[in-house]
Tab-separated table of C-alpha atoms and ligand atoms in Angstrom:
chain	number	residue	atom	x	y	z
A	1	MET	CA	40.292	-50.592	-125.583
A	2	ALA	CA	40.246	-49.361	-121.972
A	3	SER	CA	39.683	-52.165	-119.498
A	4	LEU	CA	39.783	-52.923	-115.789
A	5	LEU	CA	39.869	-56.301	-114.086
A	6	ILE	CA	38.642	-56.185	-110.493
A	7	LYS	CA	39.792	-59.373	-108.774
A	8	ASN	CA	38.267	-61.324	-105.892
A	9	GLY	CA	35.921	-58.708	-104.497
A	10	GLN	CA	32.845	-59.607	-102.498
A	11	VAL	CA	30.178	-58.496	-104.940
A	12	LEU	CA	27.003	-57.132	-103.376
A	13	THR	CA	23.759	-56.608	-105.225
A	14	ALA	CA	20.284	-56.059	-103.841
A	15	THR	CA	19.639	-59.802	-104.058
A	16	LYS	CA	23.001	-61.627	-103.986
A	17	THR	CA	26.413	-61.684	-102.351
A	18	PHE	CA	29.236	-63.603	-104.047
A	19	ILE	CA	32.994	-63.555	-104.554
A	20	SER	CA	33.755	-62.698	-108.173
A	21	ASP	CA	36.050	-60.938	-110.588
A	22	ILE	CA	34.520	-58.154	-112.651
A	23	LEU	CA	35.817	-57.318	-116.110
A	24	VAL	CA	35.083	-53.805	-117.294
A	25	ILE	CA	35.539	-52.937	-120.950
A	26	GLU	CA	35.149	-49.291	-121.906
A	27	ASN	CA	32.163	-48.057	-119.871
A	28	LYS	CA	30.363	-51.375	-119.327
A	29	ILE	CA	30.583	-54.484	-117.182
A	30	ALA	CA	31.716	-57.122	-119.693
A	31	ALA	CA	32.088	-60.263	-117.564
A	32	LEU	CA	31.594	-61.626	-114.062
A	33	GLY	CA	33.100	-64.846	-112.722
A	34	LYS	CA	36.111	-66.526	-111.183
A	35	ASN	CA	39.610	-66.390	-112.721
A	36	LEU	CA	38.763	-63.877	-115.437
A	37	GLU	CA	41.663	-62.935	-117.720
A	38	LYS	CA	43.030	-59.584	-118.831
A	39	VAL	CA	41.788	-58.352	-122.191
A	40	ASP	CA	45.228	-57.076	-123.203
A	41	THR	CA	48.456	-55.899	-121.647
A	42	HIS	CA	46.911	-52.529	-120.799
A	43	THR	CA	44.146	-53.978	-118.619
A	44	ARG	CA	44.556	-52.558	-115.139
A	45	ILE	CA	44.201	-55.205	-112.445
A	46	ILE	CA	42.599	-54.078	-109.188
A	47	ASP	CA	42.915	-56.302	-106.152
A	48	ALA	CA	39.554	-56.165	-104.362
A	49	ALA	CA	40.149	-59.010	-101.897
A	50	GLY	CA	38.620	-57.998	-98.560
A	51	LEU	CA	36.527	-55.272	-100.176
A	52	TYR	CA	32.839	-55.116	-100.995
A	53	VAL	CA	32.097	-54.267	-104.613
A	54	LEU	CA	28.653	-52.776	-105.091
A	55	PRO	CA	26.833	-50.649	-107.636
A	56	GLY	CA	27.659	-46.968	-107.255
A	57	GLY	CA	25.141	-45.089	-105.165
A	58	ILE	CA	22.255	-43.222	-106.765
A	59	ASP	CA	21.060	-40.169	-104.860
A	60	ALA	CA	17.687	-39.406	-106.390
A	61	HIS	CA	17.062	-36.162	-104.502
A	62	VAL	CA	19.673	-33.401	-104.573
A	63	HIS	CA	19.643	-29.649	-105.210
A	64	MET	CA	22.944	-28.395	-106.618
A	65	GLU	CA	23.194	-24.613	-107.084
A	66	LEU	CA	19.510	-24.214	-106.323
A	67	PRO	CA	18.437	-20.594	-106.734
A	68	VAL	CA	16.687	-19.427	-103.562
A	69	GLY	CA	16.178	-15.745	-104.436
A	70	GLU	CA	18.108	-12.541	-103.833
A	71	GLY	CA	21.008	-13.901	-105.863
A	72	GLN	CA	21.570	-16.791	-103.452
A	73	TYR	CA	22.192	-20.422	-104.470
A	74	SER	CA	22.750	-23.594	-102.509
A	75	SER	CA	26.484	-23.635	-101.962
A	76	ASP	CA	27.449	-26.783	-103.882
A	77	ASP	CA	27.348	-26.372	-107.628
A	78	PHE	CA	27.189	-29.386	-109.939
A	79	GLU	CA	30.991	-29.593	-109.943
A	80	THR	CA	31.670	-29.438	-106.204
A	81	GLY	CA	28.526	-31.386	-105.343
A	82	THR	CA	29.261	-34.280	-107.674
A	83	ARG	CA	32.891	-34.306	-106.501
A	84	ALA	CA	31.535	-34.822	-102.989
A	85	ALA	CA	29.089	-37.435	-104.274
A	86	ILE	CA	31.879	-39.467	-105.879
A	87	ALA	CA	34.107	-39.171	-102.796
A	88	GLY	CA	31.245	-40.748	-100.861
A	89	GLY	CA	30.554	-43.556	-103.351
A	90	THR	CA	27.598	-42.047	-105.210
A	91	THR	CA	27.962	-42.221	-108.984
A	92	SER	CA	24.638	-40.775	-110.207
A	93	ILE	CA	22.467	-37.987	-108.900
A	94	ILE	CA	19.007	-36.789	-109.825
A	95	ASP	CA	18.511	-33.052	-109.397
A	96	PHE	CA	15.564	-30.836	-110.288
A	97	VAL	CA	14.470	-28.365	-112.916
A	98	THR	CA	12.566	-25.483	-111.325
A	99	PRO	CA	11.040	-23.322	-114.083
A	100	GLU	CA	10.910	-19.614	-113.407
A	101	SER	CA	7.619	-17.788	-113.611
A	102	GLY	CA	6.520	-17.640	-117.252
A	103	GLN	CA	9.227	-20.039	-118.433
A	104	SER	CA	8.235	-23.170	-120.366
A	105	LEU	CA	9.203	-26.561	-118.938
A	106	LEU	CA	11.420	-27.273	-121.921
A	107	ASP	CA	13.272	-23.971	-121.808
A	108	ALA	CA	13.878	-24.517	-118.112
A	109	LEU	CA	15.051	-28.079	-118.762
A	110	ASN	CA	17.511	-26.955	-121.428
A	111	GLU	CA	18.880	-24.247	-119.174
A	112	ARG	CA	19.279	-26.631	-116.257
A	113	LYS	CA	21.050	-29.148	-118.494
A	114	LYS	CA	23.587	-26.440	-119.374
A	115	VAL	CA	24.151	-25.644	-115.692
A	116	ALA	CA	24.539	-29.343	-114.865
A	117	LYS	CA	27.087	-29.981	-117.617
A	118	LYS	CA	29.990	-29.455	-115.257
A	119	SER	CA	29.024	-32.556	-113.249
A	120	LEU	CA	31.744	-35.107	-112.602
A	121	CYS	CA	29.225	-37.969	-112.511
A	122	ASP	CA	26.059	-38.782	-114.458
A	123	TYR	CA	22.973	-36.771	-113.615
A	124	GLY	CA	19.258	-36.954	-114.260
A	125	LEU	CA	16.681	-34.247	-113.713
A	126	HIS	CA	13.179	-34.353	-112.259
A	127	MET	CA	10.869	-31.683	-113.659
A	128	SER	CA	9.169	-29.442	-111.087
A	129	ILE	CA	5.723	-28.171	-111.935
A	130	THR	CA	5.509	-24.805	-110.197
A	131	VAL	CA	2.575	-23.303	-112.101
A	132	TRP	CA	-0.233	-24.911	-114.038
A	133	ASN	CA	-1.444	-23.514	-117.349
A	134	GLU	CA	-3.042	-24.813	-120.524
A	135	SER	CA	0.254	-25.800	-122.153
A	136	THR	CA	1.457	-27.812	-119.128
A	137	PRO	CA	-0.044	-31.200	-120.145
A	138	GLU	CA	1.567	-31.137	-123.578
A	139	GLU	CA	4.898	-30.000	-122.149
A	140	MET	CA	4.735	-32.799	-119.591
A	141	ARG	CA	4.162	-35.239	-122.447
A	142	THR	CA	7.281	-33.969	-124.223
A	143	CYS	CA	9.299	-34.336	-121.013
A	144	VAL	CA	8.271	-37.974	-120.722
A	145	GLU	CA	8.354	-39.022	-124.372
A	146	TRP	CA	11.346	-37.059	-125.672
A	147	GLU	CA	13.420	-35.723	-122.834
A	148	GLY	CA	13.890	-38.705	-120.505
A	149	THR	CA	12.269	-36.847	-117.614
A	150	PRO	CA	9.383	-39.069	-116.503
A	151	SER	CA	9.114	-37.749	-112.918
A	152	PHE	CA	7.398	-34.515	-111.871
A	153	LYS	CA	7.987	-32.764	-108.569
A	154	VAL	CA	5.266	-30.781	-106.853
A	155	TYR	CA	5.275	-28.873	-103.576
A	156	MET	CA	2.368	-28.601	-101.133
A	157	ALA	CA	4.345	-26.019	-99.097
A	158	TYR	CA	5.970	-22.776	-100.353
A	159	LYS	CA	2.615	-21.631	-101.825
A	160	GLU	CA	3.850	-18.066	-102.295
A	161	THR	CA	6.578	-19.215	-104.721
A	162	ILE	CA	6.680	-22.744	-106.132
A	163	GLY	CA	3.829	-24.541	-104.314
A	164	LEU	CA	0.622	-25.563	-106.089
A	165	SER	CA	-3.016	-25.376	-105.008
A	166	ASP	CA	-4.895	-28.654	-104.589
A	167	VAL	CA	-6.718	-27.991	-107.865
A	168	HIS	CA	-3.416	-27.826	-109.718
A	169	LEU	CA	-1.901	-30.746	-107.810
A	170	ILE	CA	-4.835	-32.819	-109.010
A	171	ALA	CA	-4.285	-31.607	-112.583
A	172	VAL	CA	-0.588	-32.596	-112.465
A	173	MET	CA	-1.415	-36.009	-111.017
A	174	ASP	CA	-4.136	-36.625	-113.575
A	175	THR	CA	-1.762	-35.776	-116.427
A	176	ALA	CA	1.128	-37.796	-114.993
A	177	ALA	CA	-1.125	-40.826	-114.560
A	178	LYS	CA	-2.097	-40.696	-118.240
A	179	LEU	CA	1.592	-40.488	-119.208
A	180	ASN	CA	2.694	-43.390	-116.960
A	181	ALA	CA	4.899	-40.929	-115.120
A	182	ARG	CA	5.456	-40.600	-111.386
A	183	VAL	CA	4.718	-37.547	-109.258
A	184	ILE	CA	7.254	-36.707	-106.568
A	185	ILE	CA	5.672	-34.750	-103.787
A	186	HIS	CA	6.830	-32.555	-100.921
A	187	CYS	CA	4.114	-33.018	-98.308
A	188	GLU	CA	3.651	-30.196	-95.818
A	189	HIS	CA	0.534	-28.097	-95.216
A	190	GLY	CA	1.802	-24.773	-96.592
A	191	GLU	CA	-0.942	-22.521	-95.242
A	192	ILE	CA	-0.673	-23.765	-91.651
A	193	ILE	CA	3.106	-23.286	-91.796
A	194	ARG	CA	2.685	-19.718	-93.038
A	195	TYR	CA	0.118	-19.001	-90.327
A	196	LEU	CA	2.390	-20.317	-87.566
A	197	GLN	CA	5.459	-18.535	-88.941
A	198	LYS	CA	3.634	-15.192	-88.942
A	199	LYS	CA	2.231	-15.816	-85.464
A	200	PHE	CA	5.665	-16.599	-83.996
A	201	LEU	CA	7.294	-13.612	-85.662
A	202	SER	CA	4.563	-11.279	-84.409
A	203	GLU	CA	5.291	-12.563	-80.887
A	204	GLY	CA	8.994	-11.787	-81.306
A	205	LYS	CA	9.869	-15.507	-81.591
A	206	THR	CA	12.577	-15.341	-84.229
A	207	SER	CA	15.183	-17.988	-83.379
A	208	PRO	CA	15.846	-21.273	-85.279
A	209	MET	CA	13.911	-23.164	-82.587
A	210	TYR	CA	10.682	-21.831	-84.148
A	211	HIS	CA	11.425	-23.536	-87.450
A	212	PRO	CA	10.287	-26.997	-86.215
A	213	LEU	CA	7.534	-25.450	-84.101
A	214	SER	CA	6.043	-23.853	-87.222
A	215	ARG	CA	6.151	-27.216	-89.029
A	216	PRO	CA	4.898	-29.759	-86.451
A	217	PRO	CA	4.624	-33.455	-87.400
A	218	GLU	CA	0.898	-33.290	-88.200
A	219	VAL	CA	1.651	-30.720	-90.906
A	220	GLU	CA	3.346	-33.566	-92.772
A	221	GLY	CA	0.787	-36.229	-91.798
A	222	GLU	CA	-2.176	-34.198	-93.047
A	223	ALA	CA	-0.442	-33.364	-96.329
A	224	VAL	CA	0.544	-36.999	-96.914
A	225	ALA	CA	-3.076	-38.065	-96.411
A	226	ARG	CA	-4.304	-35.384	-98.828
A	227	ALA	CA	-1.665	-36.260	-101.431
A	228	LEU	CA	-2.639	-39.933	-101.173
A	229	LEU	CA	-6.296	-39.084	-101.617
A	230	MET	CA	-5.567	-37.041	-104.753
A	231	ALA	CA	-3.318	-39.787	-106.118
A	232	LYS	CA	-5.929	-42.437	-105.421
A	233	HIS	CA	-8.645	-40.690	-107.397
A	234	THR	CA	-6.379	-39.680	-110.285
A	235	GLY	CA	-4.666	-43.095	-110.377
A	236	CYS	CA	-1.300	-41.361	-110.103
A	237	PRO	CA	1.873	-43.230	-109.034
A	238	LEU	CA	3.410	-41.270	-106.165
A	239	TYR	CA	6.865	-40.910	-104.601
A	240	ILE	CA	6.785	-39.059	-101.297
A	241	VAL	CA	10.076	-37.312	-100.548
A	242	HIS	CA	11.829	-36.863	-97.221
A	243	VAL	CA	9.315	-38.736	-95.067
A	244	SER	CA	10.086	-37.708	-91.498
A	245	THR	CA	7.268	-38.946	-89.256
A	246	GLN	CA	5.712	-42.156	-88.015
A	247	ASP	CA	2.269	-40.826	-88.910
A	248	ALA	CA	3.297	-40.326	-92.556
A	249	VAL	CA	4.719	-43.865	-92.713
A	250	GLU	CA	1.507	-45.343	-91.340
A	251	LYS	CA	-0.613	-43.480	-93.889
A	252	ILE	CA	1.644	-44.562	-96.740
A	253	VAL	CA	1.562	-48.210	-95.682
A	254	LYS	CA	-2.219	-48.136	-95.376
A	255	ALA	CA	-2.607	-46.656	-98.856
A	256	ARG	CA	-0.179	-49.172	-100.354
A	257	ASN	CA	-1.983	-52.049	-98.685
A	258	SER	CA	-5.191	-50.841	-100.265
A	259	GLY	CA	-3.568	-51.074	-103.694
A	260	GLN	CA	-2.092	-47.626	-104.336
A	261	ASP	CA	1.214	-47.247	-106.162
A	262	VAL	CA	2.985	-45.134	-103.574
A	263	LEU	CA	6.706	-45.181	-102.843
A	264	ALA	CA	8.557	-43.286	-100.167
A	265	GLU	CA	11.951	-41.826	-99.395
A	266	THR	CA	13.530	-40.798	-96.140
A	267	CYS	CA	16.835	-38.997	-95.512
A	268	PRO	CA	19.877	-39.734	-93.365
A	269	HIS	CA	19.190	-36.629	-91.254
A	270	HIS	CA	15.725	-37.897	-90.321
A	271	LEU	CA	17.156	-41.314	-89.489
A	272	LEU	CA	20.025	-40.046	-87.363
A	273	LEU	CA	19.249	-36.647	-85.847
A	274	ASP	CA	16.370	-35.221	-83.827
A	275	GLU	CA	14.783	-31.898	-82.920
A	276	THR	CA	17.047	-31.292	-79.907
A	277	GLU	CA	19.584	-29.870	-82.409
A	278	TYR	CA	17.440	-26.721	-82.623
A	279	SER	CA	18.094	-25.976	-78.934
A	280	ARG	CA	21.798	-25.438	-79.556
A	281	PRO	CA	23.120	-22.136	-78.191
A	282	GLY	CA	22.708	-18.903	-80.106
A	283	PHE	CA	22.124	-19.307	-83.820
A	284	GLU	CA	23.820	-22.738	-84.110
A	285	GLY	CA	20.477	-24.492	-84.663
A	286	ALA	CA	20.252	-22.767	-88.068
A	287	ALA	CA	22.677	-25.349	-89.471
A	288	TYR	CA	19.887	-27.936	-88.993
A	289	VAL	CA	17.147	-25.945	-90.709
A	290	MET	CA	15.709	-28.082	-93.464
A	291	SER	CA	12.121	-28.922	-94.393
A	292	PRO	CA	10.537	-30.974	-93.059
A	293	PRO	CA	12.493	-30.330	-89.862
A	294	LEU	CA	14.150	-32.807	-87.516
A	295	ARG	CA	11.581	-34.530	-85.330
A	296	PRO	CA	11.201	-35.861	-81.785
A	297	LYS	CA	13.356	-38.959	-81.263
A	298	HIS	CA	10.715	-41.684	-81.551
A	299	HIS	CA	10.162	-40.953	-85.249
A	300	LYS	CA	13.701	-42.185	-86.053
A	301	LYS	CA	12.814	-45.642	-84.780
A	302	ALA	CA	9.697	-45.733	-86.967
A	303	LEU	CA	11.697	-44.680	-90.038
A	304	TRP	CA	14.383	-47.349	-89.540
A	305	LYS	CA	11.675	-49.945	-89.035
A	306	ALA	CA	9.972	-48.834	-92.249
A	307	LEU	CA	13.247	-49.023	-94.194
A	308	ARG	CA	13.919	-52.498	-92.885
A	309	ALA	CA	10.385	-53.659	-93.695
A	310	GLY	CA	10.527	-52.168	-97.197
A	311	ASP	CA	7.740	-49.723	-96.345
A	312	ILE	CA	10.135	-46.908	-97.276
A	313	GLN	CA	12.125	-47.778	-100.389
A	314	THR	CA	14.975	-45.265	-100.585
A	315	ALA	CA	17.219	-42.984	-98.549
A	316	ALA	CA	18.187	-39.851	-100.479
A	317	THR	CA	19.900	-36.815	-99.033
A	318	ASP	CA	17.863	-33.817	-100.224
A	319	HIS	CA	21.397	-32.400	-100.459
A	320	CYS	CA	20.965	-28.623	-100.442
A	321	PRO	CA	23.782	-27.026	-98.454
A	322	PHE	CA	24.129	-23.413	-97.386
A	323	HIS	CA	27.101	-21.871	-95.644
A	324	MET	CA	26.425	-20.684	-92.148
A	325	LYS	CA	28.413	-17.558	-92.911
A	326	GLY	CA	26.661	-15.246	-95.342
A	327	GLN	CA	23.804	-17.661	-96.136
A	328	LYS	CA	22.107	-19.284	-93.132
A	329	GLU	CA	22.950	-16.177	-91.112
A	330	ARG	CA	20.622	-14.124	-93.306
A	331	GLY	CA	17.963	-15.460	-90.970
A	332	ILE	CA	19.693	-14.388	-87.766
A	333	SER	CA	16.782	-12.191	-86.701
A	334	ASP	CA	14.005	-14.081	-88.570
A	335	PHE	CA	14.010	-17.897	-88.702
A	336	THR	CA	11.832	-17.848	-91.855
A	337	LYS	CA	14.725	-16.270	-93.743
A	338	ILE	CA	17.168	-19.104	-92.968
A	339	PRO	CA	17.655	-20.913	-96.286
A	340	ASN	CA	16.288	-24.443	-95.935
A	341	GLY	CA	18.627	-27.343	-96.564
A	342	VAL	CA	21.686	-29.291	-95.462
A	343	ALA	CA	24.598	-31.153	-97.023
A	344	GLY	CA	24.808	-34.945	-97.128
A	345	VAL	CA	25.534	-36.341	-100.583
A	346	GLU	CA	29.055	-37.396	-99.567
A	347	ASN	CA	27.980	-38.993	-96.300
A	348	ARG	CA	24.894	-41.022	-97.264
A	349	MET	CA	26.493	-44.366	-98.142
A	350	ALA	CA	28.783	-44.312	-95.092
A	351	LEU	CA	26.022	-43.274	-92.673
A	352	LEU	CA	23.646	-45.963	-93.913
A	353	TYR	CA	26.437	-48.542	-93.678
A	354	THR	CA	27.702	-47.555	-90.230
A	355	TYR	CA	24.396	-46.754	-88.549
A	356	GLY	CA	22.204	-49.070	-90.632
A	357	VAL	CA	24.120	-52.208	-91.577
A	358	LEU	CA	26.576	-52.362	-88.677
A	359	LYS	CA	23.845	-51.527	-86.143
A	360	LYS	CA	21.778	-54.342	-87.694
A	361	LYS	CA	18.908	-52.055	-88.673
A	362	ILE	CA	19.197	-53.058	-92.334
A	363	SER	CA	21.074	-55.853	-94.085
A	364	LEU	CA	23.986	-55.420	-96.505
A	365	ARG	CA	21.694	-56.193	-99.433
A	366	GLN	CA	19.143	-53.704	-98.193
A	367	TRP	CA	21.922	-51.109	-98.034
A	368	VAL	CA	22.581	-51.703	-101.738
A	369	ASN	CA	18.896	-51.670	-102.547
A	370	ILE	CA	18.042	-48.535	-100.585
A	371	CYS	CA	21.048	-46.561	-101.849
A	372	ALA	CA	21.300	-47.752	-105.478
A	373	THR	CA	18.969	-50.417	-106.862
A	374	ALA	CA	15.606	-49.089	-105.686
A	375	PRO	CA	16.242	-45.511	-106.879
A	376	ALA	CA	17.432	-46.900	-110.240
A	377	LYS	CA	14.266	-48.971	-110.597
A	378	ILE	CA	11.899	-46.240	-109.456
A	379	PHE	CA	13.399	-43.565	-111.682
A	380	GLY	CA	13.918	-45.446	-114.935
A	381	LEU	CA	17.644	-46.191	-114.753
A	382	TYR	CA	17.542	-49.939	-114.104
A	383	PRO	CA	19.188	-52.253	-115.210
A	384	ARG	CA	21.600	-49.843	-116.864
A	385	LYS	CA	22.445	-48.553	-113.401
A	386	GLY	CA	21.832	-49.714	-109.846
A	387	THR	CA	23.151	-53.242	-110.192
A	388	ILE	CA	26.185	-55.324	-111.081
A	389	ALA	CA	25.394	-57.327	-114.198
A	390	ILE	CA	26.867	-57.929	-117.620
A	391	GLY	CA	25.948	-55.010	-119.868
A	392	ALA	CA	25.302	-52.577	-117.020
A	393	ASP	CA	27.214	-49.306	-116.799
A	394	ALA	CA	30.450	-49.834	-114.902
A	395	ASP	CA	29.533	-47.564	-111.980
A	396	LEU	CA	31.155	-49.376	-109.092
A	397	LEU	CA	31.958	-48.695	-105.480
A	398	LEU	CA	34.807	-50.656	-103.906
A	399	TRP	CA	34.039	-50.355	-100.221
A	400	ASP	CA	36.654	-50.949	-97.569
A	401	PRO	CA	34.805	-52.070	-94.427
A	402	HIS	CA	37.945	-51.960	-92.284
A	403	THR	CA	38.556	-48.202	-92.060
A	404	GLU	CA	37.402	-45.697	-89.469
A	405	SER	CA	37.005	-41.953	-89.765
A	406	THR	CA	35.061	-39.072	-88.278
A	407	ILE	CA	32.908	-36.701	-90.295
A	408	SER	CA	34.059	-33.106	-90.232
A	409	ALA	CA	33.403	-29.946	-92.247
A	410	ARG	CA	37.185	-29.482	-92.329
A	411	THR	CA	37.713	-32.645	-94.369
A	412	HIS	CA	34.495	-33.138	-96.345
A	413	HIS	CA	34.275	-32.360	-100.066
A	414	HIS	CA	30.997	-30.443	-99.768
A	415	ASN	CA	31.322	-26.744	-100.417
A	416	CYS	CA	29.831	-25.871	-97.063
A	417	ASP	CA	31.312	-24.481	-93.870
A	418	THR	CA	29.279	-26.838	-91.672
A	419	ASN	CA	28.354	-30.486	-91.630
A	420	ILE	CA	25.409	-31.600	-89.499
A	421	TYR	CA	27.069	-35.007	-89.024
A	422	THR	CA	30.259	-33.518	-87.562
A	423	GLY	CA	31.679	-35.920	-84.993
A	424	PHE	CA	29.828	-38.970	-86.341
A	425	LEU	CA	32.194	-41.935	-86.307
A	426	ILE	CA	32.180	-43.751	-89.641
A	427	LYS	CA	33.235	-47.342	-90.188
A	428	GLY	CA	34.058	-48.214	-93.769
A	429	ASN	CA	34.775	-45.850	-96.640
A	430	PRO	CA	35.103	-45.845	-100.416
A	431	HIS	CA	38.434	-47.388	-101.412
A	432	MET	CA	37.836	-46.759	-105.105
A	433	VAL	CA	34.931	-45.402	-107.132
A	434	ILE	CA	34.490	-46.176	-110.822
A	435	THR	CA	32.130	-44.155	-113.026
A	436	ASN	CA	31.344	-45.459	-116.501
A	437	GLY	CA	34.463	-47.620	-116.489
A	438	THR	CA	36.812	-44.806	-115.401
A	439	ILE	CA	38.499	-44.661	-112.018
A	440	ALA	CA	36.927	-41.556	-110.524
A	441	TYR	CA	38.267	-41.779	-106.964
A	442	GLU	CA	41.227	-43.662	-105.600
A	443	THR	CA	43.087	-43.484	-102.288
A	444	GLY	CA	41.382	-40.282	-101.305
A	445	THR	CA	41.865	-38.468	-104.609
A	446	ILE	CA	39.305	-37.489	-107.222
A	447	LYS	CA	40.549	-38.548	-110.657
A	448	VAL	CA	37.836	-37.309	-113.007
A	449	GLU	CA	37.415	-33.846	-114.393
A	450	ARG	CA	34.637	-31.317	-114.362
A	451	GLY	CA	32.229	-32.263	-117.157
A	452	SER	CA	32.875	-36.021	-117.095
A	453	GLY	CA	29.219	-36.810	-116.305
A	454	CYS	CA	26.392	-37.158	-118.828
A	455	TYR	CA	22.710	-36.338	-118.783
A	456	LEU	CA	20.676	-39.463	-118.027
A	457	TYR	CA	17.670	-40.091	-120.254
A	458	ARG	CA	15.349	-42.111	-118.070
A	459	GLN	CA	12.656	-44.623	-118.997
A	460	ARG	CA	9.077	-44.010	-117.975
A	461	LEU	CA	7.316	-46.434	-115.589
B	1	URP	O1	15.031	-28.071	-96.737
B	1	URP	C1	14.988	-28.489	-97.872
B	1	URP	N1	14.368	-29.617	-98.117
B	1	URP	N2	15.586	-27.816	-98.855
B	1	URP	C2	15.593	-28.163	-100.213
B	1	URP	C3	14.402	-27.704	-100.945
B	1	URP	C4	13.242	-28.645	-100.745
B	1	URP	O2	12.302	-28.268	-100.062
B	1	URP	O3	13.280	-29.763	-101.233
B	2	ZN	ZN1	14.429	-31.393	-101.860
């Protein structure tokens, strides 16, 4: 019987901090307490004195090998991306199924599961609804009741490909509400964006700087308000992804205070970077092209405040990297052709610790909650994951708060030739990462193989 005994760590959960041993038997936490004993002579003892021991991170918004047309994919596949996740202390990810035109939700789900099989850590999938037709409600029911996929992603932007009209957004929300499922929504006013993009291009304005100018803050604020209105009247529980503006936060808080079930996510890049990155020389700003874009500085303050107050519940990465060479540079003479997305899955826990906890913007327990417990609860994984408790999966992060390092594309595990956090000083790092009772990362080395992760069947609300 495989077992680990983690001694004298400072255990952190979303609600408690205490010194304890943790006994892991097979893939589960079997005991917590002082002076725990080995199970047998093979039990490996891990000295965690001076370390924090917290539940492994859960990144509920990533896009590994996302097809973006013309044979291009986001540059991390499920193997390289989950290797990076583990190296950064994240032990579960939730990616997306994006059905192709004419493909049923279930066929798309089965195909995506095959692609995701090479993951090193456990993975769940949100189902994207990219078209609405008469079979959609029944297929959504199957996703929720049989496939462990009780969350549906919809896009208000990208109307020419995967975005939905308001009529169809309402239909998805109405169906999800009846199924006790949650709708995850990308809020940007797609038509205004398209109008501004075309206008800039026709004026010869082609550089990355026009990416944020074609997606100004009110494009998000308006879409958030409209999404909230649709959710209110359909009674649909909502999760708003990558919230980037103060205006969006205010609208979300107002709706929640009036009784709506609305949850929100922000991303490390919106907390830590701002729109000045797009003024970098030449084409360098392309590395920062993601949607919604980086914002004027004052929004960062509002987002940190919202995280601290619990007005925003999670910080996910929207991990969707593209190499500068050969991928981002496809948009060198047309900013609308720069693939949208950045890397971050490896850096999330460390950034939130260094720039959140150590800068006193969030507490240690909030760090655990924002990065692990809240996403587990919201997306049907709790209490199996997202906490340290007897019977929970042994997904553990042993965090050494005493180290220092600097983020660099030369040393990260992401398969990407750039890292938007290059030069960020990091305090603290994973000392060891355990996934399902197996040591997955130790002293800088990944110890688990391609295919070690499993598909996560998730509970509905
Ligand atoms: O820029 C982004 N967010 N890329 C990933 C795809 C999406 O819109 O979520
Ligand atoms: Zn995304």
